[in-house]
PDB file of C-alpha atoms in Angstrom:
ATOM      1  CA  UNK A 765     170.534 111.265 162.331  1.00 53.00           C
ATOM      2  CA  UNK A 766     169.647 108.561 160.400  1.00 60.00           C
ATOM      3  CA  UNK A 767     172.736 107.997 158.623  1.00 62.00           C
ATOM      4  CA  UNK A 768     174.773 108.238 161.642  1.00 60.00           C
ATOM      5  CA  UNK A 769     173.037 105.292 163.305  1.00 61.00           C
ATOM      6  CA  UNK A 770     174.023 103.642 160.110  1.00 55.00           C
ATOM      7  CA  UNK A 771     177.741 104.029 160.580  1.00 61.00           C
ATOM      8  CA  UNK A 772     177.664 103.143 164.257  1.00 49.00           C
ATOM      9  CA  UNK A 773     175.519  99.993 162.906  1.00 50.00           C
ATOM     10  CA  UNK A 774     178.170  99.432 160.132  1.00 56.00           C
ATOM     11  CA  UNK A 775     181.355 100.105 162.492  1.00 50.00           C
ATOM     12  CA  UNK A 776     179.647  97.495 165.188  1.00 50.00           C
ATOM     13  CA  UNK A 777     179.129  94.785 162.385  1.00 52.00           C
ATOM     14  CA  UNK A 778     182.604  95.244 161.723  1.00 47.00           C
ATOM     15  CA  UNK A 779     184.024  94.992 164.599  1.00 50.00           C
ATOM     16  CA  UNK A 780     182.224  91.900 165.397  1.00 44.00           C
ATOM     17  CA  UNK A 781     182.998  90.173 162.533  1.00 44.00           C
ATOM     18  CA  UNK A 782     186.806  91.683 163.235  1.00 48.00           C
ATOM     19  CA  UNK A 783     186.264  89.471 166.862  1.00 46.00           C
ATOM     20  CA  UNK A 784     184.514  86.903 165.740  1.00 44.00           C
ATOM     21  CA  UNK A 785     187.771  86.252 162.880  1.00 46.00           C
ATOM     22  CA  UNK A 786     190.413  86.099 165.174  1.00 42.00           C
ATOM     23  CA  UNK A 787     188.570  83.927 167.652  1.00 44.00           C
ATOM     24  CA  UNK A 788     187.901  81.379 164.890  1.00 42.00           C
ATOM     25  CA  UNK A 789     191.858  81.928 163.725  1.00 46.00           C
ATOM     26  CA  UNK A 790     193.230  81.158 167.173  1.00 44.00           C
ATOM     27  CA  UNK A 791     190.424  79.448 168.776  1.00 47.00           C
ATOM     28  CA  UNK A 792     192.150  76.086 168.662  1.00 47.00           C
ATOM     29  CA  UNK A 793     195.600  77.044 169.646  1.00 48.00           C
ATOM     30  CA  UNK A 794     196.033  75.615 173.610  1.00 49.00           C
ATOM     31  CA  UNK A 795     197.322  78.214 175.815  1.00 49.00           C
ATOM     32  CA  UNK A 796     195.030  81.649 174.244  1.00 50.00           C
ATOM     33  CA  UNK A 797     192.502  82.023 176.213  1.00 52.00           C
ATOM     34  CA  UNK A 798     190.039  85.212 176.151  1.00 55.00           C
ATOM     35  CA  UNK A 799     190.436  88.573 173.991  1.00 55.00           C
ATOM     36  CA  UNK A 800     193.978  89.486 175.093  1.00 52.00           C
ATOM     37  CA  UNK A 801     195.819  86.572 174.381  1.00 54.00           C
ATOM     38  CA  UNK A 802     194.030  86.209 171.232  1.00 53.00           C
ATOM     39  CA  UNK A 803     195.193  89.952 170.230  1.00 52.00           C
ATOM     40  CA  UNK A 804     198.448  89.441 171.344  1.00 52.00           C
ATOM     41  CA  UNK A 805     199.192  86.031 169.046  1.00 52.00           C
ATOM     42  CA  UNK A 806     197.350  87.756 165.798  1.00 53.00           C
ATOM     43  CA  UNK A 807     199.752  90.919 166.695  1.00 48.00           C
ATOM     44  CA  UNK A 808     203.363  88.503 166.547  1.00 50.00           C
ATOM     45  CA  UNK A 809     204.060  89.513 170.077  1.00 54.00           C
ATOM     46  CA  UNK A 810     203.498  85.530 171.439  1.00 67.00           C
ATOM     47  CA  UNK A 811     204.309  82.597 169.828  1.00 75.00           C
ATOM     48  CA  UNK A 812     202.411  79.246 171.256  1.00 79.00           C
ATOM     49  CA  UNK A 813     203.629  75.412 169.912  1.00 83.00           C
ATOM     50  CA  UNK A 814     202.233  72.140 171.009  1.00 87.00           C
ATOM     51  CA  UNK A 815     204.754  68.951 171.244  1.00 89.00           C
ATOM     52  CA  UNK A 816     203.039  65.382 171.476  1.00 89.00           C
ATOM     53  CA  UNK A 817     206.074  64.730 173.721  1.00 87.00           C
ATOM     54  CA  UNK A 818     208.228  66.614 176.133  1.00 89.00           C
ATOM     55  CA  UNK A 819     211.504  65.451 173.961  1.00 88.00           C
ATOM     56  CA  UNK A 820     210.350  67.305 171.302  1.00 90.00           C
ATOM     57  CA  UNK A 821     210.466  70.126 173.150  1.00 91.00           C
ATOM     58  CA  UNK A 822     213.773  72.334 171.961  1.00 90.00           C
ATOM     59  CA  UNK A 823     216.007  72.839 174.987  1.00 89.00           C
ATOM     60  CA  UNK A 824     216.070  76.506 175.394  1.00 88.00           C
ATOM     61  CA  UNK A 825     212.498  75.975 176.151  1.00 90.00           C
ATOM     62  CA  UNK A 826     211.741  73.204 178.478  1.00 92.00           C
ATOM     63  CA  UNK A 827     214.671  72.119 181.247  1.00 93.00           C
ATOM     64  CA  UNK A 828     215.985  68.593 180.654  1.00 92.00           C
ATOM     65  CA  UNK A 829     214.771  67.609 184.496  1.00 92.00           C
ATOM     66  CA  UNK A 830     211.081  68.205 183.087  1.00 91.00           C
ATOM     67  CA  UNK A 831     210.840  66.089 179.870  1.00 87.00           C
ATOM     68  CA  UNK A 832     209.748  63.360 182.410  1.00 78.00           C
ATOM     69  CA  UNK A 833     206.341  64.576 181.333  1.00 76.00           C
ATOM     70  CA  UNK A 834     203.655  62.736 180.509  1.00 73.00           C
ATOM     71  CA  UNK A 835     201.851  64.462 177.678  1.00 82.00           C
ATOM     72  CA  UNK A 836     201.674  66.888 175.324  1.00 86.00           C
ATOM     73  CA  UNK A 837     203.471  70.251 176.215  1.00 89.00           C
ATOM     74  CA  UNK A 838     202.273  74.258 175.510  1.00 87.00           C
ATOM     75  CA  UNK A 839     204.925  76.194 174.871  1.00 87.00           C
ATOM     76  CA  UNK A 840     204.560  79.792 174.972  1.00 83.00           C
ATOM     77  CA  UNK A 841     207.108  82.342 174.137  1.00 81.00           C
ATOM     78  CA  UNK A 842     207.923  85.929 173.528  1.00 75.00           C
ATOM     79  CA  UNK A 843     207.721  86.380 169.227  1.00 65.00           C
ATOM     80  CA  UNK A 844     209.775  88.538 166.971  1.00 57.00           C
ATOM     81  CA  UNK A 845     206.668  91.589 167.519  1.00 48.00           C
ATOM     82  CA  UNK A 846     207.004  92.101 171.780  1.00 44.00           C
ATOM     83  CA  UNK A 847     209.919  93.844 173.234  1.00 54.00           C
ATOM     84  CA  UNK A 848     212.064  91.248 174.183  1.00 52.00           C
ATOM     85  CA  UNK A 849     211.508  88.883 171.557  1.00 49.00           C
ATOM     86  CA  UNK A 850     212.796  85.494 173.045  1.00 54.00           C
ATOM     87  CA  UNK A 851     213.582  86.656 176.325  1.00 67.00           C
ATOM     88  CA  UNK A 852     210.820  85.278 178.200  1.00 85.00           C
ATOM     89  CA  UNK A 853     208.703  81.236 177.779  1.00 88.00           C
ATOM     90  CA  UNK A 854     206.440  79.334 179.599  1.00 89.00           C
ATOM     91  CA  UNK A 855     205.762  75.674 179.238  1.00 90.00           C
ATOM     92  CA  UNK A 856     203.176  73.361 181.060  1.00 89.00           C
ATOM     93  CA  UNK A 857     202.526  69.652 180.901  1.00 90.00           C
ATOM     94  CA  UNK A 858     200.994  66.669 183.176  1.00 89.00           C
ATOM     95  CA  UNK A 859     203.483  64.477 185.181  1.00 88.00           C
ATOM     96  CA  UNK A 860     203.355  61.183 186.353  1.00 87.00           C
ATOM     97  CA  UNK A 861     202.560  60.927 189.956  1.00 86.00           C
ATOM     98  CA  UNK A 862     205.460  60.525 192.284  1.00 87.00           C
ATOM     99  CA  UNK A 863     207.436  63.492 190.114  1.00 88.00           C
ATOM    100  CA  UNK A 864     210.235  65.267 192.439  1.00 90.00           C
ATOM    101  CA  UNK A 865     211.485  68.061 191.292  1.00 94.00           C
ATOM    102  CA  UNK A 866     214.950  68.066 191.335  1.00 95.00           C
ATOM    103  CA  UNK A 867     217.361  68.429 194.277  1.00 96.00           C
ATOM    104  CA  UNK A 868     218.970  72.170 193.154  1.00 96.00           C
ATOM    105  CA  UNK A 869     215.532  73.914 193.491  1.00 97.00           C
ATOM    106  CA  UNK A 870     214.705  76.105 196.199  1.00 97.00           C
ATOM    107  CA  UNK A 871     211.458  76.873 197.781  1.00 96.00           C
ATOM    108  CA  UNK A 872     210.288  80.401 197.246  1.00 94.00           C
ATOM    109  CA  UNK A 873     207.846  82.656 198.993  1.00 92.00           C
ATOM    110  CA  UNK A 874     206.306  84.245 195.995  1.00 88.00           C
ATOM    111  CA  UNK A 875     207.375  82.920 192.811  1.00 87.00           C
ATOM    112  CA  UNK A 876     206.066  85.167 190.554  1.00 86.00           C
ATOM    113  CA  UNK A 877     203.855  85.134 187.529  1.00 84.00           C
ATOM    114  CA  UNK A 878     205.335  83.827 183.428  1.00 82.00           C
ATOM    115  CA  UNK A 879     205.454  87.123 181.312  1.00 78.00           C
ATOM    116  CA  UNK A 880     202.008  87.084 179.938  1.00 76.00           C
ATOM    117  CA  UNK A 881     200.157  86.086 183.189  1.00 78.00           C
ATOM    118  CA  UNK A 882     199.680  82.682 181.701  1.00 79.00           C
ATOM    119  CA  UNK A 883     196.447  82.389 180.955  1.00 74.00           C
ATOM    120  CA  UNK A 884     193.279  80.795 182.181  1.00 74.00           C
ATOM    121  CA  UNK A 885     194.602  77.387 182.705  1.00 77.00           C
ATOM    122  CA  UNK A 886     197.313  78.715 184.337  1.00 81.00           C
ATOM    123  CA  UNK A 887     197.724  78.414 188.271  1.00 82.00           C
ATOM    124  CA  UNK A 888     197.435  81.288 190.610  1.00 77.00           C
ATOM    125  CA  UNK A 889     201.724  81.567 190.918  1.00 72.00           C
ATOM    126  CA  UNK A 890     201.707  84.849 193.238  1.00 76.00           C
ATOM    127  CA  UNK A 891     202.290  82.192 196.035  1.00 78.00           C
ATOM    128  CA  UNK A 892     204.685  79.855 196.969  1.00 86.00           C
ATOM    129  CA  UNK A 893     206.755  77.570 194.549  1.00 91.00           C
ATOM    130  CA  UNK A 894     210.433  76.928 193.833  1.00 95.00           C
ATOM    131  CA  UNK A 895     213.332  78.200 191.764  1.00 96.00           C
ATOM    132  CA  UNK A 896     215.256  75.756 189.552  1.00 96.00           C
ATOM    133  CA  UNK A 897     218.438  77.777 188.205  1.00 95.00           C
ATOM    134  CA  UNK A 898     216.955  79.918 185.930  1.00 93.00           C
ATOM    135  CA  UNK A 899     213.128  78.813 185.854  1.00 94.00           C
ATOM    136  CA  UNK A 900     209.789  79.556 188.728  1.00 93.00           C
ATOM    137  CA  UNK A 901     208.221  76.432 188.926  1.00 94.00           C
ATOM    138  CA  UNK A 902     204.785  75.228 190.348  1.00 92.00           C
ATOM    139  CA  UNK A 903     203.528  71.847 190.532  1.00 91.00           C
ATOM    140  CA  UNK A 904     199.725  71.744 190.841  1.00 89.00           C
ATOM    141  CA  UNK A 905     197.222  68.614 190.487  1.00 86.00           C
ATOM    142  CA  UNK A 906     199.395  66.541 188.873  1.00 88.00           C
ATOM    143  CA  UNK A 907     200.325  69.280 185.919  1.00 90.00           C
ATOM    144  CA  UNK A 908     204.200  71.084 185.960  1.00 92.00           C
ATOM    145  CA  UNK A 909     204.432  74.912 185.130  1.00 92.00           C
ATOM    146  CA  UNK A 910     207.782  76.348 184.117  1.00 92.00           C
ATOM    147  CA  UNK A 911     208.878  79.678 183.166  1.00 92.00           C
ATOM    148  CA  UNK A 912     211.458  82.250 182.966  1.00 89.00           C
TER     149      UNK A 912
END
């Protein structure tokens, strides 16, 4: 009995130290919040960047009507380990106050949620919001969330 209860001890220490690793490797990395996200980046199925300015942003993902950000962008993206590698991103950033989204987007009913549920930060996008060409938008206390 004994030495069982010494494995399970063992087997918990590891684990925990497993945890506590990967939340210290990704802890600083906007945009992974919480276990899953954490699991997900240490696995190569996301890939998250940070740009100090929306133009730094490459094209394919941020649309050129939302570099009129104001800050620093997340950028999260499918990675070379999830099924369709590339397929899918999601970006977020403040904007200044007055920003209009542009003319070509349409307001939708339920707009959907980015392929990873976007996190903590993330609004709740099961409601309304618009569709501009190829990305769901919401624009929420003065931040702008794009995906596709």
């Amino acid at each position: 009995m004994k030495k069982s209860t010494a494995r399970l001890a063992t087997a918990l220490t590891a684990g925990a130290a497993g945890v506590a690793g990967l939340a210290l490797a990704t802890g600083s990395v906007p945009g992974v919040e919480g276990l899953g996200p954490r699991l997900a980046q240490a696995q190569g199925h996301v890939d998250r960047d940070v740009h100090d300015r929306p133009a730094e942003v490459p094209a394919a993902d941020l649309p050129d009507w939302a570099r009129a950000g104001t800050s620093t962008v997340t950028v999260v993206r499918e990675a070379d380990g999830a099924d369709g590698a590339g397929a899918a991103v999601r970006a977020d950033l403040a904007v200044p106050a007055g920003f209009v989204l542009p003319d070509s987007c349409t307001d939708v009913e339920h707009v959907g949620m980015p392929f990873d549920g976007g996190g903590d930060d993330w609004p709740d996008s099961r409601g309304p919001g618009e569709r501009c060409g190829p990305w769901s938008v919401v624009v929420a206390q003065g931040h702008l969330y794009v995906w596709r």
